[in-house]
mmCIF file of C-alpha atoms in Angstrom:
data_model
loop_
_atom_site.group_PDB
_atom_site.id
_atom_site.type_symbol
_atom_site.label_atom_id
_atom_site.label_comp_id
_atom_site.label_asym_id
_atom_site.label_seq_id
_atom_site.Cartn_x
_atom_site.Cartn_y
_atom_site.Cartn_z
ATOM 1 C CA UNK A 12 0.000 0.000 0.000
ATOM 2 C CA UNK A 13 1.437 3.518 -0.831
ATOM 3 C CA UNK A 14 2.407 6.069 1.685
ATOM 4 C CA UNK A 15 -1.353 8.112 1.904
ATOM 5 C CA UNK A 16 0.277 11.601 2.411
ATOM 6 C CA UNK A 17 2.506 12.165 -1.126
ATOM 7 C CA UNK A 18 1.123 15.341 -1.764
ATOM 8 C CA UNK A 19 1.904 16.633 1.941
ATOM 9 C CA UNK A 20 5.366 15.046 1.377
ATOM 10 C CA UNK A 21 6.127 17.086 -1.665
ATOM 11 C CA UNK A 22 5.063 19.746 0.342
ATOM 12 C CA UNK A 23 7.445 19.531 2.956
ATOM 13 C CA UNK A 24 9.971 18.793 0.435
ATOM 14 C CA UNK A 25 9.796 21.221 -1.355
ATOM 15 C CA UNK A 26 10.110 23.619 1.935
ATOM 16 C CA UNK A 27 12.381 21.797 2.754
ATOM 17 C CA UNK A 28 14.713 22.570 -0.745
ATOM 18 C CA UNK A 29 14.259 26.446 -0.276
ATOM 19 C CA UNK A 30 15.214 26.188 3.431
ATOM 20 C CA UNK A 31 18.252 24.475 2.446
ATOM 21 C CA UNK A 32 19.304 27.104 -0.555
ATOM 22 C CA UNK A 33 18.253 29.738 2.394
ATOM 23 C CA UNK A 34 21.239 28.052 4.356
ATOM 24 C CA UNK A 35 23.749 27.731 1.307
ATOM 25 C CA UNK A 36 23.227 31.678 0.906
ATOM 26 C CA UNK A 37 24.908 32.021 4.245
ATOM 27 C CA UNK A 38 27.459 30.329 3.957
ATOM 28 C CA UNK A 39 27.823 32.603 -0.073
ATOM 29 C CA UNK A 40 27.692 35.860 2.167
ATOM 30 C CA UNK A 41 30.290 34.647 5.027
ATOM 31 C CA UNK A 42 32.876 34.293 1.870
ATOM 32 C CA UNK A 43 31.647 37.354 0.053
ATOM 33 C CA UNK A 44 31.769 40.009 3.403
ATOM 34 C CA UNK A 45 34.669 37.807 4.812
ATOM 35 C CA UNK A 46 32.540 36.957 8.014
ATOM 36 C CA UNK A 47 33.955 33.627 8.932
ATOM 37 C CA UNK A 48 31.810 31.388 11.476
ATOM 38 C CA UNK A 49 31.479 30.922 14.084
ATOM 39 C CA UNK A 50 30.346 34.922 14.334
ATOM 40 C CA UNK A 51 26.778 35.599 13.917
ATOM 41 C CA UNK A 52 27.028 39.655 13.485
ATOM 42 C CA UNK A 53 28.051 41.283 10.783
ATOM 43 C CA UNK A 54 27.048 44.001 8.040
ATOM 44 C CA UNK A 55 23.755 44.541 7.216
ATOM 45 C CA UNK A 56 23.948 42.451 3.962
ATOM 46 C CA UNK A 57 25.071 39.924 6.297
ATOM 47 C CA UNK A 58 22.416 40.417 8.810
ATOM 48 C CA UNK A 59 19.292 39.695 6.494
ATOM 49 C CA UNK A 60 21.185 36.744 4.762
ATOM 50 C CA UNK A 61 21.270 35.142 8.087
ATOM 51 C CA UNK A 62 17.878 36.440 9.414
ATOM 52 C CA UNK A 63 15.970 35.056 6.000
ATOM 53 C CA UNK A 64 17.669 31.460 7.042
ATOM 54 C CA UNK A 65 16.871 32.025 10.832
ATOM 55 C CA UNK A 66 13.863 33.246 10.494
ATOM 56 C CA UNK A 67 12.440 30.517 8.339
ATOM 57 C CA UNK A 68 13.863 27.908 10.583
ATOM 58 C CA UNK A 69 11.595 29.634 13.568
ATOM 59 C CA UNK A 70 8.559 29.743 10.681
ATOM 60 C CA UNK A 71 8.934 26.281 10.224
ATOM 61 C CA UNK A 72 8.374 24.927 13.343
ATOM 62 C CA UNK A 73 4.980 26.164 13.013
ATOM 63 C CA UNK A 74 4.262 24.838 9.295
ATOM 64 C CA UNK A 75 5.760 21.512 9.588
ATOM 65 C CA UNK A 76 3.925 20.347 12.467
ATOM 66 C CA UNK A 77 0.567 22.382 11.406
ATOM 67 C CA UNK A 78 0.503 20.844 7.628
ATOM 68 C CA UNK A 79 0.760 17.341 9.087
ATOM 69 C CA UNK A 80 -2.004 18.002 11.513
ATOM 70 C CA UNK A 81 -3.915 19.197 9.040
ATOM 71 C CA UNK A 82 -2.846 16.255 6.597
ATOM 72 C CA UNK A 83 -3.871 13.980 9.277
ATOM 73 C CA UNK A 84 -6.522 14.764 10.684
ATOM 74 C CA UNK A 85 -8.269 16.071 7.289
ATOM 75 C CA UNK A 86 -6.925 14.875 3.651
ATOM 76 C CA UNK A 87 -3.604 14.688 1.551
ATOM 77 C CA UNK A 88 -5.020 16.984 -1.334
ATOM 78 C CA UNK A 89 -6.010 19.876 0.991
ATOM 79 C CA UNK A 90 -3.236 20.038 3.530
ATOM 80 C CA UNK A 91 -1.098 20.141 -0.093
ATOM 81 C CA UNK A 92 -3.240 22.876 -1.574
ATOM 82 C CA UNK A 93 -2.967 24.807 1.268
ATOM 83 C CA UNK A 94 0.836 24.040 1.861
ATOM 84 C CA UNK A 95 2.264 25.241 -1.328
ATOM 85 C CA UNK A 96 1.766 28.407 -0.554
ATOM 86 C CA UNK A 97 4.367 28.526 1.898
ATOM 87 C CA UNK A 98 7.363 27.837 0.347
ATOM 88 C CA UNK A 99 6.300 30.042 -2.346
ATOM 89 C CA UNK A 100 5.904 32.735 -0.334
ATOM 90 C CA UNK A 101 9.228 31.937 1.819
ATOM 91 C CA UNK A 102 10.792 32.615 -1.452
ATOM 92 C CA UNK A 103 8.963 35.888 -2.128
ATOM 93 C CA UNK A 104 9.841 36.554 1.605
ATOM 94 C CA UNK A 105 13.551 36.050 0.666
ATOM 95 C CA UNK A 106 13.876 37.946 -2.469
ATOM 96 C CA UNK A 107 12.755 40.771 -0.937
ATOM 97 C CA UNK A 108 15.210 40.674 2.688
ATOM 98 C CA UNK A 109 17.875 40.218 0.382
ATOM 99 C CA UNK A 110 17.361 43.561 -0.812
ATOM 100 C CA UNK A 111 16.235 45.311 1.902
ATOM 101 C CA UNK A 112 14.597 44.320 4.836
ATOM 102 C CA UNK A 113 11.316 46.818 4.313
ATOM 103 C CA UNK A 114 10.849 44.378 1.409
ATOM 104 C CA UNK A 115 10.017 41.044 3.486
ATOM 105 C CA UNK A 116 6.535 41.961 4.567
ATOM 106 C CA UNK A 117 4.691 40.790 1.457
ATOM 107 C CA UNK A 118 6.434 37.256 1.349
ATOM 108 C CA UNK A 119 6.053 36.662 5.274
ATOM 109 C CA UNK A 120 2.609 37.596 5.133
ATOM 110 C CA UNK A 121 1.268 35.072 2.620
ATOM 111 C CA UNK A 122 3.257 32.487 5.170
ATOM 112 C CA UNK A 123 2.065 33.782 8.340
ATOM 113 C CA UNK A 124 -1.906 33.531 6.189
ATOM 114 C CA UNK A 125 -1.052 29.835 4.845
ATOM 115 C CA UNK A 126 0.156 28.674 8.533
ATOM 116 C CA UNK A 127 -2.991 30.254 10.125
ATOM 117 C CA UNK A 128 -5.407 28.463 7.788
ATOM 118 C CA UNK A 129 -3.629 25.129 8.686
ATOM 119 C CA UNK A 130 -3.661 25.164 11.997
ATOM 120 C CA UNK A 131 -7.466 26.828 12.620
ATOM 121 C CA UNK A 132 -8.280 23.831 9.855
ATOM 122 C CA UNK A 133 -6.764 21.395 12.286
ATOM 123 C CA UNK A 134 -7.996 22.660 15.402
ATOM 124 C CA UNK A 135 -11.540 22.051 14.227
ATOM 125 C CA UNK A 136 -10.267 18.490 13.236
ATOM 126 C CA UNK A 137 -8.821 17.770 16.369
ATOM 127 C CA UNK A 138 -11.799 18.594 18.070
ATOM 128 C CA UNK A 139 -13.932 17.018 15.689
ATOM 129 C CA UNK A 140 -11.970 13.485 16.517
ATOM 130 C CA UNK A 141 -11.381 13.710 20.153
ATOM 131 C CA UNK A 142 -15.408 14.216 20.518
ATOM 132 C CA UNK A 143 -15.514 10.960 18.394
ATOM 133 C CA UNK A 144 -12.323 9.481 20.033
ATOM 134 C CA UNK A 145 -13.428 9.987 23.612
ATOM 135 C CA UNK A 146 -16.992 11.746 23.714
ATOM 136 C CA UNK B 25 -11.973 6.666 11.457
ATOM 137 C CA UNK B 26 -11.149 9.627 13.135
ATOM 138 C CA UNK B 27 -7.612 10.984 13.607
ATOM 139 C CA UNK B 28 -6.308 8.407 16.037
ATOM 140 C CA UNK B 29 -4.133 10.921 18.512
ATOM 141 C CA UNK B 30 -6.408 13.932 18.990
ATOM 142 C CA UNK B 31 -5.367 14.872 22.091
ATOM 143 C CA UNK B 32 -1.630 15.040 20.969
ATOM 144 C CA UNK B 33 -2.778 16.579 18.352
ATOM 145 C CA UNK B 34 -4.679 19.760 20.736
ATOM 146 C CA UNK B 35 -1.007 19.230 23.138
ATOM 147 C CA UNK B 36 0.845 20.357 19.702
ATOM 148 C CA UNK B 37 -1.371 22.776 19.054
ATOM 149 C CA UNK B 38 -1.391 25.045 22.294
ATOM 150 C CA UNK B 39 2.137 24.452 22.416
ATOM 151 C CA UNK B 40 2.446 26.160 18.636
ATOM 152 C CA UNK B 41 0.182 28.998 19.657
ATOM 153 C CA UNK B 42 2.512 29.777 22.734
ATOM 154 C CA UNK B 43 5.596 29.424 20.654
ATOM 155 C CA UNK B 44 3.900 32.171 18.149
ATOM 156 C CA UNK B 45 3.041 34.036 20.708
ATOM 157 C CA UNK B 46 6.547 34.541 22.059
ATOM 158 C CA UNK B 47 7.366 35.439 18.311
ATOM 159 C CA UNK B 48 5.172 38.288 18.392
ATOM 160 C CA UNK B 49 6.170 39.621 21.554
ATOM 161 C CA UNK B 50 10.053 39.462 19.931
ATOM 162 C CA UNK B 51 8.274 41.893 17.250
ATOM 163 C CA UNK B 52 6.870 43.931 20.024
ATOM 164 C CA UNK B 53 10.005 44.366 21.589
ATOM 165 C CA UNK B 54 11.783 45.552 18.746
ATOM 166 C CA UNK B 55 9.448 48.404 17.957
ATOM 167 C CA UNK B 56 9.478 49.557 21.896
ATOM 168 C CA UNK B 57 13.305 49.488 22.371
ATOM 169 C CA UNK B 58 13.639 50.481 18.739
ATOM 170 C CA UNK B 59 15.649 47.481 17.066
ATOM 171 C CA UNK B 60 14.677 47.155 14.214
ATOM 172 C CA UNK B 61 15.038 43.820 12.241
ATOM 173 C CA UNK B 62 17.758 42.421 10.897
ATOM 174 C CA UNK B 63 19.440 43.326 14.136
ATOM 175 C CA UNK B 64 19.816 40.420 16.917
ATOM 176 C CA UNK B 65 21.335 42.303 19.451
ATOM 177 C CA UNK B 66 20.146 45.381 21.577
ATOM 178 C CA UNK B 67 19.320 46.444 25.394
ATOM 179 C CA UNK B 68 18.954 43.979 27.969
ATOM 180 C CA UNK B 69 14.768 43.404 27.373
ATOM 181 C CA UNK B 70 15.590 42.615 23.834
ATOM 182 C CA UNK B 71 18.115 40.266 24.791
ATOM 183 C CA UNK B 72 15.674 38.451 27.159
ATOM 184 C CA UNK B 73 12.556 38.519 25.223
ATOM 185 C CA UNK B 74 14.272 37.163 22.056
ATOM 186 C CA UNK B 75 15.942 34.576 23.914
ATOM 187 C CA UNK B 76 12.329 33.170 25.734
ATOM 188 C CA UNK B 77 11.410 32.509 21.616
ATOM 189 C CA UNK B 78 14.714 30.922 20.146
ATOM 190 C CA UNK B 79 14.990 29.007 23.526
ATOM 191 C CA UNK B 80 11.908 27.764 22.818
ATOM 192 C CA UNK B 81 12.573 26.575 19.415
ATOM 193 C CA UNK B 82 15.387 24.863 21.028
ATOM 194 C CA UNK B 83 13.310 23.056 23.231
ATOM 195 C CA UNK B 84 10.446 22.197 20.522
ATOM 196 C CA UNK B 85 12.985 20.283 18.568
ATOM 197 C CA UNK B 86 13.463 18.453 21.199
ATOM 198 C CA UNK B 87 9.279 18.077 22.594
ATOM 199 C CA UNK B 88 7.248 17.720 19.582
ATOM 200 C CA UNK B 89 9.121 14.200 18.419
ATOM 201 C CA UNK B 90 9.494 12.980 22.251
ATOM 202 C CA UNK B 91 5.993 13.670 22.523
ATOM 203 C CA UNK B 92 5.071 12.004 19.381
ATOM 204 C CA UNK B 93 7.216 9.161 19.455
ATOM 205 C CA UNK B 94 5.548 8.686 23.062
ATOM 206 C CA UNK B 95 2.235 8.990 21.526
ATOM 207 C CA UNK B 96 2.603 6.579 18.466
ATOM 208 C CA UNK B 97 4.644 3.746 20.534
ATOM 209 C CA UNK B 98 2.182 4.228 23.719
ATOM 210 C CA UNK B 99 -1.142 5.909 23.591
ATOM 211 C CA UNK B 100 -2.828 9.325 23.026
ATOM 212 C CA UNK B 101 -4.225 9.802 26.224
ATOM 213 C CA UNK B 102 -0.837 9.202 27.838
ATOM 214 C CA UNK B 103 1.087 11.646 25.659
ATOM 215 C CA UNK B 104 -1.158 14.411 25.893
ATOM 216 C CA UNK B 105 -1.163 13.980 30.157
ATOM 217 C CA UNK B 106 2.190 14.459 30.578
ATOM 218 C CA UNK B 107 2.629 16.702 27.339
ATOM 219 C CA UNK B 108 0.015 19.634 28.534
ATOM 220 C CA UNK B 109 2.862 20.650 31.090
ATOM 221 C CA UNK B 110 4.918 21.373 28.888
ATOM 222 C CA UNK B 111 3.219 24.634 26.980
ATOM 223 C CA UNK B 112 2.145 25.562 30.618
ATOM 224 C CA UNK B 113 5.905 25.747 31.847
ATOM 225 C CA UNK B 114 6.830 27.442 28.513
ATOM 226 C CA UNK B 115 4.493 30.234 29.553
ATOM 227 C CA UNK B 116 5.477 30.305 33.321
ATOM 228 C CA UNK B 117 8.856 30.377 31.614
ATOM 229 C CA UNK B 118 8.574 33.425 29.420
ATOM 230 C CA UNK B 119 6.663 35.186 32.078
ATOM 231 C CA UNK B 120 9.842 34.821 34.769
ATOM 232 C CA UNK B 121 12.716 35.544 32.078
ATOM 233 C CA UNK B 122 10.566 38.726 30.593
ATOM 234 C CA UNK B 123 10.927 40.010 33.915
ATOM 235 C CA UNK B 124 14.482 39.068 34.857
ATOM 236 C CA UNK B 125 17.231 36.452 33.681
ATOM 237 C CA UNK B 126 17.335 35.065 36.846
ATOM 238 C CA UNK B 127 13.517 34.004 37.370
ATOM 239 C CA UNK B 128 13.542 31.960 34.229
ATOM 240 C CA UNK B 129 14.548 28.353 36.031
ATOM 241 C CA UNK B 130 11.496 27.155 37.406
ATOM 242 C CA UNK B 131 9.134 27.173 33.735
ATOM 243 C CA UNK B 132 12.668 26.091 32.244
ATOM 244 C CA UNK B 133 13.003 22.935 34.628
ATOM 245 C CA UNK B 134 9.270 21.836 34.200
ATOM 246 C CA UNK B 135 9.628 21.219 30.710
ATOM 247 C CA UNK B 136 12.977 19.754 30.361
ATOM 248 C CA UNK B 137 11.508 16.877 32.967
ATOM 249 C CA UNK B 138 7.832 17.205 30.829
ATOM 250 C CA UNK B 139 10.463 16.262 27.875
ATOM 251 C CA UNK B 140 12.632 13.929 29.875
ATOM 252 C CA UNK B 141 9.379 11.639 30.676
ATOM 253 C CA UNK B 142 8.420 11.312 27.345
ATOM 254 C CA UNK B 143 11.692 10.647 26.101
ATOM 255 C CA UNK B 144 12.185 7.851 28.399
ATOM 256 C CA UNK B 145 8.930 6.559 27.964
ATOM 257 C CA UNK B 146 9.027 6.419 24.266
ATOM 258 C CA UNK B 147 12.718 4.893 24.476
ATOM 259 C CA UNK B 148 10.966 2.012 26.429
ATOM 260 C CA UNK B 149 8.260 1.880 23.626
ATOM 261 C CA UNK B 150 10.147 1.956 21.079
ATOM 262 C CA UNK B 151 12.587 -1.036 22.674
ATOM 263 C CA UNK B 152 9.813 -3.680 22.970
ATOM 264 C CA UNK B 153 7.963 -2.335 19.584
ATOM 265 C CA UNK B 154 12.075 -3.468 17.890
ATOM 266 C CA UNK B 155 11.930 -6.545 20.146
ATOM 267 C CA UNK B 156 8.604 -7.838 19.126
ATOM 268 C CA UNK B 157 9.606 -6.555 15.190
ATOM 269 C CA UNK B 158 12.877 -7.569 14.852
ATOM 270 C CA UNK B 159 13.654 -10.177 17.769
ATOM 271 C CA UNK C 15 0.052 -4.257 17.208
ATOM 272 C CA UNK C 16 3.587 -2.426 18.073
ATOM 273 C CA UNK C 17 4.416 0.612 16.321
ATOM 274 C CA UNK C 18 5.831 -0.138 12.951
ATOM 275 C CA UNK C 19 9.012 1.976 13.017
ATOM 276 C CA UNK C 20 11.320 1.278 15.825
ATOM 277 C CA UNK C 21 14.424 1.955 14.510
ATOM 278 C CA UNK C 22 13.706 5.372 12.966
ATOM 279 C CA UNK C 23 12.831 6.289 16.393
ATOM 280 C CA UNK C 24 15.568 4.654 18.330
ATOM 281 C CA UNK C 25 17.998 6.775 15.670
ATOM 282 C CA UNK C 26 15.460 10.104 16.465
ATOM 283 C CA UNK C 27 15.967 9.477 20.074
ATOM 284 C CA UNK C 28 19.402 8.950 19.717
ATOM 285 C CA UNK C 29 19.924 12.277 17.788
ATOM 286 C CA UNK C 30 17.968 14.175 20.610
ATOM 287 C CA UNK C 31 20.486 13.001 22.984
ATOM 288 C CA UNK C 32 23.483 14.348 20.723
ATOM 289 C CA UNK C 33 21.866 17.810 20.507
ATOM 290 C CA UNK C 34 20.578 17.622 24.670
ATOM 291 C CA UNK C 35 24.443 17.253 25.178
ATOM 292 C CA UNK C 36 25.269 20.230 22.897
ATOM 293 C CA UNK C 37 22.745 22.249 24.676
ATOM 294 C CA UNK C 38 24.244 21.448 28.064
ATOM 295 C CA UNK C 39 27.625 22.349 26.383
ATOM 296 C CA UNK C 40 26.239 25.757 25.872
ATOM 297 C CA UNK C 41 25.399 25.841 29.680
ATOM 298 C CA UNK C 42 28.703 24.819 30.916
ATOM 299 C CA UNK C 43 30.683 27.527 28.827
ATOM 300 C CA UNK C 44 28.476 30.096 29.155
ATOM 301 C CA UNK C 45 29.462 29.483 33.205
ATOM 302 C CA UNK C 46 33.146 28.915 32.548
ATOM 303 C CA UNK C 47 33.506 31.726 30.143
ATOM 304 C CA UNK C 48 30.715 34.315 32.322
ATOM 305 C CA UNK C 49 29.375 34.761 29.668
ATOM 306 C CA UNK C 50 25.520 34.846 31.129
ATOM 307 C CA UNK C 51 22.220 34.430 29.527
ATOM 308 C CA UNK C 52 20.730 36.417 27.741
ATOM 309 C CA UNK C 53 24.078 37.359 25.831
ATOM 310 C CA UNK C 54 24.672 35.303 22.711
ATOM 311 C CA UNK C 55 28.200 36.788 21.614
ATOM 312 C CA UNK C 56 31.301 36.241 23.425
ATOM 313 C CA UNK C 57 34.555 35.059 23.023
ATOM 314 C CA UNK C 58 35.523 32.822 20.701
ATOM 315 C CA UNK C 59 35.161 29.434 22.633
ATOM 316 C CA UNK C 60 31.567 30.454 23.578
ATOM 317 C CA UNK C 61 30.772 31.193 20.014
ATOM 318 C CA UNK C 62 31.770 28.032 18.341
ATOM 319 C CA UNK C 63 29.849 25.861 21.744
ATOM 320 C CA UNK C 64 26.781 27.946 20.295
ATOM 321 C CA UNK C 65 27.316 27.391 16.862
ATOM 322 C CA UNK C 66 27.641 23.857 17.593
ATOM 323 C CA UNK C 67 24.024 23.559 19.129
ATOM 324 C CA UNK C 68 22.369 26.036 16.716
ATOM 325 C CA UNK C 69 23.554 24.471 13.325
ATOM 326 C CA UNK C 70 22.602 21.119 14.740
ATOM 327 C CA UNK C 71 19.055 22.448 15.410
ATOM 328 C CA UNK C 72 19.093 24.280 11.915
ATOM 329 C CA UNK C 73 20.542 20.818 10.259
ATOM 330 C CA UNK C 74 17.800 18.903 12.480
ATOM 331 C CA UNK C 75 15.061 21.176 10.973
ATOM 332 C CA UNK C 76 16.182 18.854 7.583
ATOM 333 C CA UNK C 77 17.153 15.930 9.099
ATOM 334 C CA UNK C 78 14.286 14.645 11.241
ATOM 335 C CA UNK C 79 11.571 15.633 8.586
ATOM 336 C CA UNK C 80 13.680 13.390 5.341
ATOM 337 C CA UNK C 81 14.589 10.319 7.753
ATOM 338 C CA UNK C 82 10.578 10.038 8.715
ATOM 339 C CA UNK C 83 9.121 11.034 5.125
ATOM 340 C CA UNK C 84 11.814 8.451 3.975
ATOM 341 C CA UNK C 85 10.819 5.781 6.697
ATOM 342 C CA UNK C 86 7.458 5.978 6.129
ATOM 343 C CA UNK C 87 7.551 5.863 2.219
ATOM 344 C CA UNK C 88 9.852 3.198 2.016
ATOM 345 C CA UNK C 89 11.147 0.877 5.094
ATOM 346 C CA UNK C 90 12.031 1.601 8.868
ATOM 347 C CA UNK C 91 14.966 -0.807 8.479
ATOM 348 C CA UNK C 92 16.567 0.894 5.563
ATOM 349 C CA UNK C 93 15.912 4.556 6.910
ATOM 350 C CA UNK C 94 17.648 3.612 10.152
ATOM 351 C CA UNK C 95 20.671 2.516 8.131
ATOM 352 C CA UNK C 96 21.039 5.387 6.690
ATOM 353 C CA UNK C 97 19.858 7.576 9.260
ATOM 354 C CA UNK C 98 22.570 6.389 12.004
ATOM 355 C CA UNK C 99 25.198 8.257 10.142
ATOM 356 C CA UNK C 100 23.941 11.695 11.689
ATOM 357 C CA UNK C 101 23.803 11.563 15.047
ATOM 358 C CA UNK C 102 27.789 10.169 14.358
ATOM 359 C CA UNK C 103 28.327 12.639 12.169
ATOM 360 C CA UNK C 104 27.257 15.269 14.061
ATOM 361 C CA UNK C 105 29.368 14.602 17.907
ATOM 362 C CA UNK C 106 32.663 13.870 14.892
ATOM 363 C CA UNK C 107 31.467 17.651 14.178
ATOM 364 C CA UNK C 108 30.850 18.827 17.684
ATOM 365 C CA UNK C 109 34.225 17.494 18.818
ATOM 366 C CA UNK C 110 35.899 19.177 16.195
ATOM 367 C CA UNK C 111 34.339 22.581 16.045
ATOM 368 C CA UNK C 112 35.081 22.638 19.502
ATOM 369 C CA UNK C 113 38.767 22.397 18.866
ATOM 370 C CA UNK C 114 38.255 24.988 16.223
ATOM 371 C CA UNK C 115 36.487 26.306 13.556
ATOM 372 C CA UNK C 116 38.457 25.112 10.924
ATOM 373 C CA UNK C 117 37.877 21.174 11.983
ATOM 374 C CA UNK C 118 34.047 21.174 11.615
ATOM 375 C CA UNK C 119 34.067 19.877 7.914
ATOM 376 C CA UNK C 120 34.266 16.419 8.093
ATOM 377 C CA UNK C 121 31.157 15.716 10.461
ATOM 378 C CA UNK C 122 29.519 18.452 8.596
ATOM 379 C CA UNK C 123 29.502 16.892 5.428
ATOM 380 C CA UNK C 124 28.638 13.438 7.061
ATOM 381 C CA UNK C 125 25.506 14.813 7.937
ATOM 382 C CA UNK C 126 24.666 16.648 4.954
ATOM 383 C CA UNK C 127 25.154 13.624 2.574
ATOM 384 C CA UNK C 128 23.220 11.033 5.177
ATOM 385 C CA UNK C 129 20.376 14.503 4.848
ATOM 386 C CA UNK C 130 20.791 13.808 1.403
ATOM 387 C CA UNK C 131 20.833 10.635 0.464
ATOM 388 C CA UNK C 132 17.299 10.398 2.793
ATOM 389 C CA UNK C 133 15.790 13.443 0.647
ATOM 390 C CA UNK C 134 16.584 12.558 -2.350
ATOM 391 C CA UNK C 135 15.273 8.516 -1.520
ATOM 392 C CA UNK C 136 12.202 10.179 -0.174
ATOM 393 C CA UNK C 137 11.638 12.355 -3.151
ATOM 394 C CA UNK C 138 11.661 9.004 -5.310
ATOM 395 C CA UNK C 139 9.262 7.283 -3.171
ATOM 396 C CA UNK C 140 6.901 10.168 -2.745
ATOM 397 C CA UNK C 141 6.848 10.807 -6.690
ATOM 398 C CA UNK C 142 5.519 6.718 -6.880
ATOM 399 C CA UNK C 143 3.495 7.073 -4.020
ATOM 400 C CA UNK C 144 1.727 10.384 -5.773
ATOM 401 C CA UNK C 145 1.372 8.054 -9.077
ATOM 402 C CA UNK C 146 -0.128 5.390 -7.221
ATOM 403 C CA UNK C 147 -2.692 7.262 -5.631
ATOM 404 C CA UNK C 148 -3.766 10.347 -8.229
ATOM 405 C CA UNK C 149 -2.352 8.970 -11.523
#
């Protein structure tokens, strides 16, 4: 029997792939504004390189765990529909830091809206199944 | 069938919405003591409020699969019991360190033993579940 | 019925433990450097101790999500076997960024191609899963 989540997999892989190219650009800018690790300040170009990276990281600990709840507790196709936005707009998000950081709102808006809708969809679910679970 | 670990499921949940919570406050702080993103480093406040949120992060990596693991090798009910102290402590946490570094210990220590449980209890699960697989 | 992937969670649990001890780490230098929360700069022992426990969590944020997607596409067994490689790769890492910054390659890349090789086999399997169930 196949795995029943592909379409929440690609999902999270595809996050995933822009998280990781978020991670290579750091390493780009420590080279390019000679800011060897292990320091974590630097100029301003510096600054928002790192920030877009860390800042994902904190993002995703919200739409990881919220797309498989929803994925769960709800359907594949959905949680997928609703997920693909995020990496999308991470990249949006990204484009813009890079230049400036008065550019980021757009992209980390669309995430912050994509996130929400997962985890209100699976707070209804989860209620919806512990009232069937234990009710 | 409903979504077999509901309760987990709400556990995850509260714990997200206090993790986001401490994000906004981070976003808060930064307007009030004026430091303005991508900066990470600023007046003592900053210091404290945006450590409560990546200290946090820290310690979800560390919850979320303990208390999943726990859930999928034991049971749902069990998980969520000991998990619910864990976004409680988080909050009794933030509310000590926002004040002062030094009143941060007691939230801190109720979730690291929160986590230990379930990380002991899940390496017991997970034990027999390769023993009865495996063996 | 036990739970059907053991091993993927015994190698989970065992990469929790490897970045618990780096966290500790973090709390023994900052006391034998006084360097005190909430300060994250310092000298340059205190740095690389942090470094060591934030690019683990930042490398985890890839990690933990490919070994699961992997073990639950394809086979607990085979994602262990690969999987095993990072929690070793990361304390050959640890130990050497500790020494300096200039011996953290090796365990690096370790981890990176065990990340890898699990994203990549999970990409595969996701793809035929996908087929399977909309094709």
């Amino acid at each position: 029997m196949p795995f029943a989540y592909p379409l929440t997999g690609l999902v999270t892989l595809l996050t995933l792939i822009v998280y990781f190219w978020m991670a290579m650009n750091v390493g780009k800018v420590r080279t390019k504004l000679n800011v060897p690790a292990p320091a974590t300040t630097g100029p301003d170009e510096f600054m928002r390189t790192l920030r877009v990276h860390e800042n994902t990281m904190e993002g995703l600990l919200l739409f990881l765990p919220a797309l498989w709840l929803f994925a769960l507790s709800s359907h594949d196709l959905w949680a997928a529909v609703i997920g693909i936005f995020y990496p999308v707009a991470r990249i949006i998000y990204a484009r813009g830091y890079y230049e400036a950081a008065g550019k980021r709102s757009l992209g980390f808006s669309i995430g912050i809206i994509a996130t929400g809708l997962l985890l209100v969809g699976s707070l209804i679910e989860l209620i919806l199944a512990a009232i069937a679970i234990y009710g």
